[in-house]
Structures are given as C-alpha cells and as structure tokens.
Short mmCIF file of C-alpha atoms and ligand atoms in Angstrom, two decimals:
data_model
loop_
_atom_site.label_atom_id
_atom_site.label_comp_id
_atom_site.label_asym_id
_atom_site.label_seq_id
_atom_site.Cartn_x
_atom_site.Cartn_y
_atom_site.Cartn_z
CA UNK A 1 -21.65 10.25 18.63
CA UNK A 2 -24.31 8.02 18.73
CA UNK A 3 -23.47 4.48 21.12
CA UNK A 4 -26.17 1.87 20.82
CA UNK A 5 -26.63 0.38 24.15
CA UNK A 6 -24.01 -2.86 22.88
CA UNK A 7 -21.56 -0.23 22.24
CA UNK A 8 -21.70 2.02 25.38
CA UNK A 9 -20.97 -1.74 27.37
CA UNK A 10 -17.99 -1.90 25.01
CA UNK A 11 -16.12 1.25 26.27
CA UNK A 12 -17.78 0.76 30.10
CA UNK A 13 -15.27 -1.99 30.06
CA UNK A 14 -17.78 -5.06 29.72
CA UNK A 15 -16.73 -6.80 27.24
CA UNK A 16 -13.15 -6.00 28.66
CA UNK A 17 -9.94 -4.12 27.62
CA UNK A 18 -9.10 -4.78 24.24
CA UNK A 19 -12.84 -4.17 23.74
CA UNK A 20 -12.90 -0.69 25.65
CA UNK A 21 -9.68 0.64 24.20
CA UNK A 22 -11.52 0.46 21.23
CA UNK A 23 -14.51 1.64 21.17
CA UNK A 24 -12.23 4.11 22.94
CA UNK A 25 -10.47 5.34 20.25
CA UNK A 26 -13.57 5.16 18.00
CA UNK A 27 -15.10 7.74 20.04
CA UNK A 28 -12.61 9.77 20.25
CA UNK A 29 -12.41 9.90 16.78
CA UNK A 30 -16.01 10.43 16.08
CA UNK A 31 -16.29 13.70 18.65
CA UNK A 32 -12.89 14.77 16.80
CA UNK A 33 -14.79 14.98 13.00
CA UNK A 34 -17.94 15.42 13.44
CA UNK A 35 -19.39 11.77 12.97
CA UNK A 36 -22.68 10.79 14.22
CA UNK A 37 -22.45 6.94 14.59
CA UNK A 38 -20.67 3.80 13.71
CA UNK A 39 -21.01 1.93 10.68
CA UNK A 40 -20.88 -1.72 9.91
CA UNK A 41 -17.08 -2.72 7.75
CA UNK A 42 -16.79 -5.66 5.72
CA UNK A 43 -13.16 -5.91 6.09
CA UNK A 44 -10.13 -4.10 7.85
CA UNK A 45 -6.72 -3.28 6.81
CA UNK A 46 -4.17 -3.34 9.03
CA UNK A 47 -0.33 -0.87 8.67
CA UNK A 48 2.11 -0.73 11.44
CA UNK A 49 3.23 -3.80 11.52
CA UNK A 50 7.08 -4.02 10.99
CA UNK A 51 9.20 -3.82 14.31
CA UNK A 52 11.47 -1.69 12.37
CA UNK A 53 8.81 1.09 12.65
CA UNK A 54 6.63 -0.32 15.38
CA UNK A 55 9.57 -0.53 17.90
CA UNK A 56 8.60 -1.46 21.31
CA UNK A 57 6.12 0.67 22.32
CA UNK A 58 4.59 -0.66 19.55
CA UNK A 59 5.31 -3.88 20.14
CA UNK A 60 3.89 -3.72 24.31
CA UNK A 61 0.65 -1.72 22.69
CA UNK A 62 -0.28 -4.80 20.76
CA UNK A 63 0.58 -7.22 22.96
CA UNK A 64 -1.72 -5.38 25.58
CA UNK A 65 -5.23 -5.80 22.99
CA UNK A 66 -3.84 -9.24 22.03
CA UNK A 67 -4.82 -10.49 25.44
CA UNK A 68 -8.84 -10.69 25.05
CA UNK A 69 -9.25 -8.84 21.59
CA UNK A 70 -10.21 -11.31 19.32
CA UNK A 71 -11.65 -9.55 15.57
CA UNK A 72 -14.91 -9.66 13.87
CA UNK A 73 -14.18 -8.79 10.67
CA UNK A 74 -11.77 -10.37 8.31
CA UNK A 75 -8.63 -8.60 8.45
CA UNK A 76 -5.65 -8.31 7.05
CA UNK A 77 -1.84 -7.07 7.43
CA UNK A 78 0.17 -4.72 6.08
CA UNK A 79 3.87 -6.09 4.66
CA UNK A 80 6.15 -6.65 7.78
CA UNK A 81 9.48 -6.21 8.58
CA UNK A 82 11.19 -9.10 6.83
CA UNK A 83 10.37 -12.14 4.93
CA UNK A 84 8.69 -14.16 7.80
CA UNK A 85 9.40 -17.69 6.60
CA UNK A 86 13.23 -16.58 4.29
CA UNK A 87 14.58 -13.62 6.29
CA UNK A 88 17.76 -14.26 7.05
CA UNK A 89 18.31 -14.56 3.17
CA UNK A 90 17.49 -10.62 2.68
CA UNK A 91 20.15 -10.09 5.88
CA UNK A 92 17.73 -8.74 8.18
CA UNK A 93 19.47 -9.37 11.82
CA UNK A 94 18.33 -12.76 14.22
CA UNK A 95 17.04 -9.63 16.83
CA UNK A 96 14.63 -8.07 14.87
CA UNK A 97 13.34 -11.23 13.40
CA UNK A 98 12.88 -11.98 17.27
CA UNK A 99 10.97 -9.36 17.94
CA UNK A 100 9.82 -9.39 14.07
CA UNK A 101 7.89 -12.68 15.17
CA UNK A 102 6.35 -11.40 18.46
CA UNK A 103 4.43 -8.73 16.78
CA UNK A 104 3.22 -11.30 14.51
CA UNK A 105 2.28 -14.32 17.58
CA UNK A 106 0.22 -10.90 18.87
CA UNK A 107 -2.13 -10.94 15.74
CA UNK A 108 -2.33 -14.25 15.01
CA UNK A 109 -4.07 -14.75 18.84
CA UNK A 110 -6.24 -11.36 17.56
CA UNK A 111 -7.43 -13.55 14.98
CA UNK A 112 -5.87 -11.53 11.63
CA UNK A 113 -5.22 -12.97 8.88
CA UNK A 114 -1.74 -12.64 8.66
CA UNK A 115 -1.63 -11.74 5.04
CA UNK A 116 1.47 -9.18 4.68
CA UNK A 117 0.66 -6.98 2.34
CA UNK A 118 -0.47 -3.97 0.92
CA UNK A 119 -2.14 -5.78 -2.24
CA UNK A 120 -5.11 -7.26 0.39
CA UNK A 121 -7.04 -6.71 -3.20
CA UNK A 122 -5.31 -9.76 -4.74
CA UNK A 123 -5.13 -11.94 -2.34
CA UNK A 124 -9.07 -12.22 -0.86
CA UNK A 125 -9.15 -9.30 0.92
CA UNK A 126 -11.92 -7.97 -1.84
CA UNK A 127 -15.19 -5.56 -1.33
CA UNK A 128 -18.21 -4.82 -2.44
CA UNK A 129 -19.00 -1.71 -4.99
CA UNK A 130 -20.03 0.46 -1.89
CA UNK A 131 -18.62 -1.25 1.03
CA UNK A 132 -17.49 0.38 4.13
CA UNK A 133 -14.02 -0.54 5.30
CA UNK A 134 -11.40 0.41 7.50
CA UNK A 135 -8.22 0.31 5.89
CA UNK A 136 -4.37 1.76 6.40
CA UNK A 137 -2.22 1.50 3.60
CA UNK A 138 -2.61 4.67 1.99
CA UNK A 139 -2.25 2.01 -2.01
CA UNK A 140 -4.40 0.45 -1.13
CA UNK A 141 -7.09 3.25 0.37
CA UNK A 142 -6.72 4.70 -2.49
CA UNK A 143 -7.55 1.52 -4.66
CA UNK A 144 -10.35 0.47 -2.46
CA UNK A 145 -11.76 3.62 -3.02
CA UNK A 146 -11.36 4.36 -6.35
CA UNK A 147 -10.72 1.35 -8.59
CA UNK A 148 -13.51 -1.01 -6.40
CA UNK A 149 -15.68 1.78 -5.69
CA UNK A 150 -15.22 0.80 -1.77
CA UNK A 151 -15.58 3.70 0.77
CA UNK A 152 -12.77 3.63 3.69
CA UNK A 153 -10.74 6.44 5.38
CA UNK A 154 -7.74 6.32 6.17
CA UNK A 155 -7.03 4.74 8.86
CA UNK A 156 -3.92 5.30 11.50
CA UNK A 157 -2.69 2.21 12.27
CA UNK A 158 -4.61 1.37 16.46
CA UNK A 159 -8.18 3.29 14.65
CA UNK A 160 -7.66 -0.04 11.74
CA UNK A 161 -7.10 -2.54 14.79
CA UNK A 162 -10.39 -0.55 16.99
CA UNK A 163 -12.39 -0.93 13.48
CA UNK A 164 -11.12 -5.28 13.90
CA UNK A 165 -12.16 -5.43 17.63
CA UNK A 166 -15.78 -3.58 17.06
CA UNK A 167 -16.77 -4.06 14.01
CA UNK A 168 -17.08 -0.82 13.47
CA UNK A 169 -15.85 2.53 13.01
CA UNK A 170 -17.46 6.09 12.72
CA UNK A 171 -18.88 7.56 9.85
CA UNK A 172 -17.21 10.71 8.80
CA UNK A 173 -15.38 11.82 6.37
CA UNK A 174 -14.58 9.43 2.38
CA UNK A 175 -18.14 7.23 4.18
CA UNK A 176 -20.48 9.94 3.31
CA UNK A 177 -21.56 10.79 -0.47
CA UNK A 178 -20.55 14.69 0.06
CA UNK A 179 -17.39 14.80 1.51
CA UNK A 180 -16.86 12.38 -2.05
CA UNK A 181 -17.38 14.92 -4.81
CA UNK A 182 -14.99 15.36 -7.49
CA UNK A 183 -13.64 18.83 -7.05
CA UNK A 184 -11.02 19.37 -10.24
CA UNK A 185 -10.91 18.16 -14.00
CA UNK A 186 -7.49 16.43 -14.36
CA UNK A 187 -6.68 16.10 -18.58
CA UNK A 188 -5.05 13.65 -19.66
CA UNK A 189 -2.43 14.68 -22.64
CA UNK A 190 -0.26 12.51 -21.79
CA UNK A 191 1.04 8.60 -23.45
CA UNK A 192 2.05 6.64 -20.71
CA UNK A 193 4.07 3.60 -22.67
CA UNK A 194 5.20 1.62 -19.31
CA UNK A 195 4.30 0.74 -15.71
CA UNK A 196 6.36 3.55 -14.22
CA UNK A 197 5.07 5.86 -16.31
CA UNK A 198 1.21 5.69 -14.49
CA UNK A 199 3.81 7.00 -11.26
CA UNK A 200 5.15 9.79 -12.56
CA UNK A 201 1.56 10.98 -13.35
CA UNK A 202 0.75 9.62 -9.57
CA UNK A 203 3.55 12.31 -8.90
CA UNK A 204 2.36 14.06 -11.69
CA UNK A 205 -1.65 14.73 -10.62
CA UNK A 206 -0.49 14.59 -6.97
CA UNK A 207 0.84 17.54 -7.07
CA UNK A 208 -1.57 19.14 -9.39
CA UNK A 209 -4.08 18.57 -8.01
CA UNK A 210 -3.29 19.72 -4.18
CA UNK A 211 -5.51 18.31 -1.49
CA UNK A 212 -8.28 17.86 -4.80
CA UNK A 213 -10.16 15.16 -5.39
CA UNK A 214 -9.53 14.18 -8.64
CA UNK A 215 -11.99 13.76 -12.20
CA UNK A 216 -9.40 12.00 -14.43
CA UNK A 217 -10.38 12.11 -17.94
CA UNK A 218 -8.46 11.28 -21.12
CA UNK A 219 -7.36 8.05 -20.24
CA UNK A 220 -8.21 5.22 -22.34
CA UNK A 221 -7.63 1.53 -20.80
CA UNK A 222 -5.76 0.10 -17.58
CA UNK A 223 -4.22 -2.58 -16.66
CA UNK A 224 -4.92 -3.66 -12.74
CA UNK A 225 -0.77 -3.15 -12.17
CA UNK A 226 -1.14 0.59 -13.83
CA UNK A 227 -4.05 1.16 -10.93
CA UNK A 228 -2.34 -0.28 -8.01
CA UNK A 229 0.78 1.90 -9.53
CA UNK A 230 -0.75 5.17 -9.88
CA UNK A 231 -3.08 4.58 -6.60
CA UNK A 232 0.46 4.11 -5.30
CA UNK A 233 1.67 7.35 -6.01
CA UNK A 234 -1.24 9.63 -6.06
CA UNK A 235 -1.66 9.02 -2.48
CA UNK A 236 1.87 9.47 -1.37
CA UNK A 237 2.83 12.47 -3.49
CA UNK A 238 -0.75 14.13 -2.99
CA UNK A 239 -3.40 14.52 -0.34
CA UNK A 240 -6.69 12.37 -1.59
CA UNK A 241 -7.06 8.62 -0.66
CA UNK A 242 -9.88 9.16 -4.26
CA UNK A 243 -10.55 10.09 -7.82
CA UNK A 244 -12.54 9.33 -10.49
CA UNK A 245 -10.91 8.15 -13.61
CA UNK A 246 -13.81 8.19 -16.06
CA UNK A 247 -14.40 4.67 -17.92
CA UNK A 248 -12.69 2.59 -14.83
CA UNK A 249 -13.97 4.57 -11.25
CA UNK A 250 -17.11 2.20 -11.09
CA UNK A 251 -19.79 5.39 -10.59
CA UNK A 252 -17.44 7.82 -11.75
CA UNK A 253 -21.13 9.34 -14.66
CA UNK A 254 -22.67 10.36 -11.51
CA UNK A 255 -19.92 12.68 -10.77
CA UNK A 256 -20.07 16.42 -11.98
CA UNK A 257 -17.74 16.97 -14.28
CA UNK A 258 -15.92 20.30 -11.73
CA UNK A 259 -15.61 23.04 -13.13
CA UNK A 260 -11.82 24.23 -12.17
CA UNK A 261 -9.19 21.74 -14.43
CA UNK A 262 -5.56 21.08 -14.78
CA UNK A 263 -3.94 19.56 -17.70
CA UNK A 264 -1.20 16.35 -17.50
CA UNK A 265 1.43 16.44 -21.01
CA UNK A 266 4.25 15.03 -21.81
CA UNK A 267 6.34 17.30 -20.38
CA UNK A 268 4.86 17.00 -17.25
CA UNK A 269 5.65 13.35 -16.89
CA UNK A 270 9.04 13.67 -17.78
CA UNK A 271 9.88 16.34 -14.92
CA UNK A 272 8.31 13.58 -12.64
CA UNK A 273 10.93 11.24 -13.80
CA UNK A 274 13.46 14.58 -13.09
CA UNK A 275 12.84 14.42 -10.00
CA UNK A 276 12.28 10.89 -9.30
CA UNK A 277 16.00 9.97 -10.90
CA UNK A 278 18.62 10.50 -8.38
CA UNK A 279 22.92 11.14 -10.47
CA UNK A 280 23.85 7.79 -10.38
CA UNK A 281 24.94 4.83 -11.93
CA UNK A 282 26.03 2.16 -9.91
CA UNK A 283 23.12 0.89 -8.28
CA UNK A 284 23.25 -1.64 -4.82
CA UNK A 285 19.05 -2.50 -4.60
CA UNK A 286 17.35 -3.49 -7.01
CA UNK A 287 13.55 -3.71 -5.60
CA UNK A 288 10.28 -4.49 -7.86
CA UNK A 289 6.90 -4.53 -6.64
CA UNK A 290 5.49 -1.04 -4.77
CA UNK A 291 2.62 -2.10 -4.54
CA UNK A 292 3.27 -6.05 -4.03
CA UNK A 293 4.12 -8.05 -7.19
CA UNK A 294 0.85 -9.14 -9.08
CA UNK A 295 1.89 -12.88 -10.82
CA UNK A 296 1.99 -11.85 -14.12
CA UNK A 297 4.42 -8.84 -13.01
CA UNK A 298 6.13 -11.92 -11.00
CA UNK A 299 5.87 -13.27 -14.87
CA UNK A 300 6.95 -11.10 -16.83
CA UNK A 301 10.50 -10.50 -14.08
CA UNK A 302 11.10 -14.29 -14.42
CA UNK A 303 10.93 -14.21 -18.85
CA UNK A 304 12.73 -11.29 -18.40
CA UNK A 305 15.75 -12.70 -16.15
CA UNK A 306 15.41 -16.17 -17.64
CA UNK A 307 18.76 -17.32 -18.88
CA UNK A 308 20.51 -14.09 -16.18
CA UNK A 309 22.67 -13.54 -13.68
CA UNK A 310 21.79 -10.47 -11.25
CA UNK A 311 25.42 -8.80 -11.10
CA UNK A 312 28.05 -9.33 -8.12
CA UNK A 313 27.44 -6.23 -5.61
CA UNK A 314 23.75 -6.03 -6.65
CA UNK A 315 21.19 -7.41 -4.53
CA UNK A 316 17.36 -7.92 -6.83
CA UNK A 317 14.09 -8.31 -4.83
CA UNK A 318 11.20 -9.25 -5.60
CA UNK A 319 8.34 -7.62 -2.87
CA UNK A 320 5.08 -9.57 -3.09
CA UNK A 321 2.44 -11.25 -1.25
CA UNK A 322 2.98 -15.04 0.08
CA UNK A 323 0.24 -16.05 -1.85
CA UNK A 324 1.43 -15.15 -5.00
CA UNK A 325 4.64 -16.14 -4.43
CA UNK A 326 2.63 -20.02 -4.20
CA UNK A 327 1.31 -19.70 -7.23
CA UNK A 328 4.78 -18.65 -9.00
CA UNK A 329 6.60 -21.50 -7.22
CA UNK A 330 4.08 -23.82 -8.26
CA UNK A 331 4.09 -22.05 -12.35
CA UNK A 332 8.28 -22.39 -11.82
CA UNK A 333 8.28 -18.48 -11.81
CA UNK A 334 9.81 -18.86 -8.28
CA UNK A 335 13.12 -21.26 -10.40
CA UNK A 336 13.72 -19.09 -13.43
CA UNK A 337 13.89 -16.49 -10.92
CA UNK A 338 15.74 -17.42 -7.51
CA UNK A 339 18.36 -19.32 -10.50
CA UNK A 340 19.64 -15.87 -11.98
CA UNK A 341 20.55 -14.35 -9.04
CA UNK A 342 17.44 -12.56 -7.49
CA UNK A 343 15.34 -12.91 -4.70
CA UNK A 344 11.98 -13.02 -3.48
CA UNK A 345 10.74 -10.85 -0.90
CA UNK A 346 7.27 -12.62 0.68
CA UNK A 347 5.31 -10.13 3.25
CA UNK A 348 7.53 -6.64 3.78
CA UNK A 349 8.56 -4.03 1.35
CA UNK A 350 11.80 -1.10 1.20
CA UNK A 351 10.56 1.03 3.20
CA UNK A 352 9.01 -0.84 6.07
CA UNK A 353 12.59 -3.26 6.49
CA UNK A 354 15.08 -2.37 7.80
CA UNK A 355 17.97 -0.81 4.87
CA UNK A 356 19.03 1.95 5.40
CA UNK A 357 22.68 2.35 5.74
CA UNK A 358 22.14 -1.18 4.10
CA UNK A 359 22.34 0.45 0.17
CA UNK A 360 23.10 3.52 -0.77
CA UNK A 361 21.17 2.94 -4.60
CA UNK A 362 17.87 1.71 -5.16
CA UNK A 363 16.35 1.13 -9.08
CA UNK A 364 12.63 0.21 -8.91
CA UNK A 365 9.63 0.84 -11.39
CA UNK A 366 7.55 2.77 -8.30
CA UNK A 367 7.71 6.76 -8.07
CA UNK A 368 6.53 6.25 -3.72
CA UNK A 369 8.94 3.18 -3.83
CA UNK A 370 11.41 6.06 -4.64
CA UNK A 371 10.03 9.19 -1.92
CA UNK A 372 10.59 5.67 0.83
CA UNK A 373 14.31 4.78 -0.22
CA UNK A 374 15.21 8.80 0.04
CA UNK A 375 14.03 8.06 3.40
CA UNK A 376 15.91 5.86 3.42
CA UNK A 377 19.31 8.01 2.25
CA UNK A 378 19.41 6.03 -0.84
CA UNK A 379 19.65 7.49 -4.58
CA UNK A 380 16.78 6.27 -7.00
CA UNK A 381 15.83 5.25 -10.22
CA UNK A 382 12.77 4.73 -11.30
CA UNK A 383 11.66 2.50 -15.21
CA UNK A 384 10.29 0.23 -16.45
CA UNK A 385 10.30 -3.56 -15.69
CA UNK A 386 12.35 -4.10 -18.11
CA UNK A 387 15.35 -1.16 -17.49
CA UNK A 388 15.08 -2.84 -13.93
CA UNK A 389 16.14 -6.16 -14.01
CA UNK A 390 18.80 -4.97 -16.83
CA UNK A 391 20.06 -2.16 -13.92
CA UNK A 392 20.54 -5.73 -11.87
CA UNK A 393 21.95 -8.10 -14.29
CA UNK A 394 24.74 -5.20 -15.01
CA UNK A 395 24.53 -3.19 -11.85
CA UNK A 396 24.51 -0.31 -13.57
CA UNK A 397 21.56 1.76 -14.10
CA UNK A 398 22.81 3.03 -18.65
FE1 F3S B 1 3.43 -1.78 -0.36
FE2 F3S B 1 6.00 -0.68 1.16
FE3 F3S B 1 4.76 0.34 -1.86
S1 F3S B 1 3.94 -1.48 1.63
S2 F3S B 1 2.97 0.50 -1.65
S3 F3S B 1 5.30 -2.13 -1.45
S4 F3S B 1 6.45 1.34 0.09
#
C-alpha cells in the first residue's frame, strides 16, 4: 500500500506511540485486503466500549493508546456496559462500574465524544452521501451505507481507533464502487404493520441473501425507526452491511437490478417470528431500544405506559442515547416512564451490559436484541412496542 511521507513518519514512530500503532494496524489491513492507499474519513465510530467485552487486556490496550493518541476527526462511541450516570439503578456492581469508568476515561483522554450510542446518526455524527467514514457498530455501518449512502467497511474496534488517530482508512471493500454492486434482487411481497415486522424482514432477507448485496423492491415507505431496526437485523442474520432499497437508498436508481431474485412473502415473516420467539410466558426483562430508541419511540413508550405500572418481578429498560434522554426529560416523557416503574438505560444496551445469569427471559421489539440475548442464555419474545409494554405491565407474554 502506498504511504505518503507523513504516513511513513507515523509508521516510523516519529509522531508518537498511538500514531505508530495505528499505522501498523492500517498498513496490515491494507496489505491483507489489497488497498492501494489510505483515504481520509469524515468521522469514526468506535465499538468495543463495554468492560464486559474488553476485560482488563482491553483496558490496558486503551490506556497505552491514550498516552499520546488524540483523534483527528469526529469520533463517537458505541454503547458501554452500563448507564454512566445511573448504573446502580440497573443493578451494575461497583467493581464493574469502576473498570468501565477507567475505559471511558481513556476514551476521553483520546478526545473522543463520550456519546455511547449505536445511533450516532441521531446525535450529530451524520455523514454526507458518498462520504468515507470508518464505523464499527454493525447496525450503524449498515445504516450509513444503505440509508445515508455514505461508505464504510465494518471496522473492528482497533481498526476504527487507528482510523481516528490517523484520520484515514485503507481504500478497499465498501469504499470502492465495484464492491457496492447489488447481486440479488429481493422482491418484498409482505405486509409490514409494526416495528418488529422490520426486524423479522431483516431476519428473512439476511438469511435469503446469504453473502450477497440485496436490491430490495416492493417497499412503499419506511420510517426512520423501521429502517434502523431493519439495518440491525439484516446484518445480524445476514452478512452484508449494505443493501439498496428502491425509493429509500440514495443512488439506488443508478444500480443495475440483479438477475438473481428471491421473494419475501407473509409466510416468511411469520416463520421468522416462529424462529425468533421461544416458548416462554413469564417475562423477567423487557428491553426496547435496539438500536437505541429515538425520541419518537420514547414518546410512544410514554404514551403506552401512561397510568400503568410495571409488574413486580419484571424490569422494563428503555435503552437510548443520553442526548435522546435529555430531550425526553424536557418533554416530560421521562417522568411518565419512570412513574410507571420503567428505567432508562442510557449509554448501554442488552447486548453489552453484564446481564448473563440475571434474567431468564426477555421481551423486545428487536430481532437483533433476541439474537444477542439468546447468547446471554435468555428465552426471547419479539413483538410491537404495545406488546412489550403489555408484557412489562403483566409480567407475562400473552
Ligand atoms: Fe445497539 Fe446494542 Fe442493539 S449496540 S443495535 S442496542 S445490540
């Protein structure tokens, strides 16, 4: 891979430890994937923030980089393992909180915005159409590529950090036109009536498209919350963080319609629910906000919870960004939600908080949430916001 004089100086260690480490990572990646050079990125989004996933080795790695590493572009963070302000309320241990705070301190020293959300595009990290970025959270990567029309590979935590310190990423994969051509036409002939149907649709398309890039037709309209749910699901159950949706993806009309095709019918959506839903009635945790809730979803939850109470023995978490929560505070949604006994889980989510062994069953709106909660040994139910609120109030899925 061609390096400029400055990049070579970084690689030689003339610009400090973090710059050298970063250039080593970027050059190795570039060599593996056949990149010709490094290109500038407009922003970075870093995953691998929870102490639950990083452990002490990860903390040490970050502390080393934080000695002299300072980000060169807008850099935001994925969810951490706890609500940074209100972790006691979520039952997080003091030991875990202490370690998580050390990780956050390291990111702060690097100059990273402590946003802790998987919806960076809702809180100010919003790329332009065609802009190259280096993001790592899979749902956000898919949203950036497919809804915004920006260009990013699915970075790992270290390669995203390296891109942040250098301000560049190797040019390969989804940064190149030739790798962004759709190769399977997905004809959707199913009705989507509630938010969770979009997660089910992502499940079906993820599986049917296998490792191909989908060109999706048949969807007349899609709201932002539906798209973010679909993005999370399609990349969790499939392989590609890029799809084209006719009428939604900017520039979709310039892509060729692939010859190979698959269809999605109502029966596929039903089958997806059958596969995602376990045989369970008693619900110990209801968690909505995967990806993190928008203010619109929080408003809907507040409306549904008005005058109700979360059942004893059940917890109801609303996972969202701190920015959305602050807006909810001002609009009175927080008061309504907390009066009903539900809790905000800002900065974190059901997949990265240390939940294993704490809850046996989960209800959620999110197909991706079910995937990760099963890894945490929970039985799962997926349904609409209304069904989730009902499950929280009754302590049961009916
Ligand atoms: Fe976000 Fe966590 Fe879901 S990172 S997409 S809320 S699993």
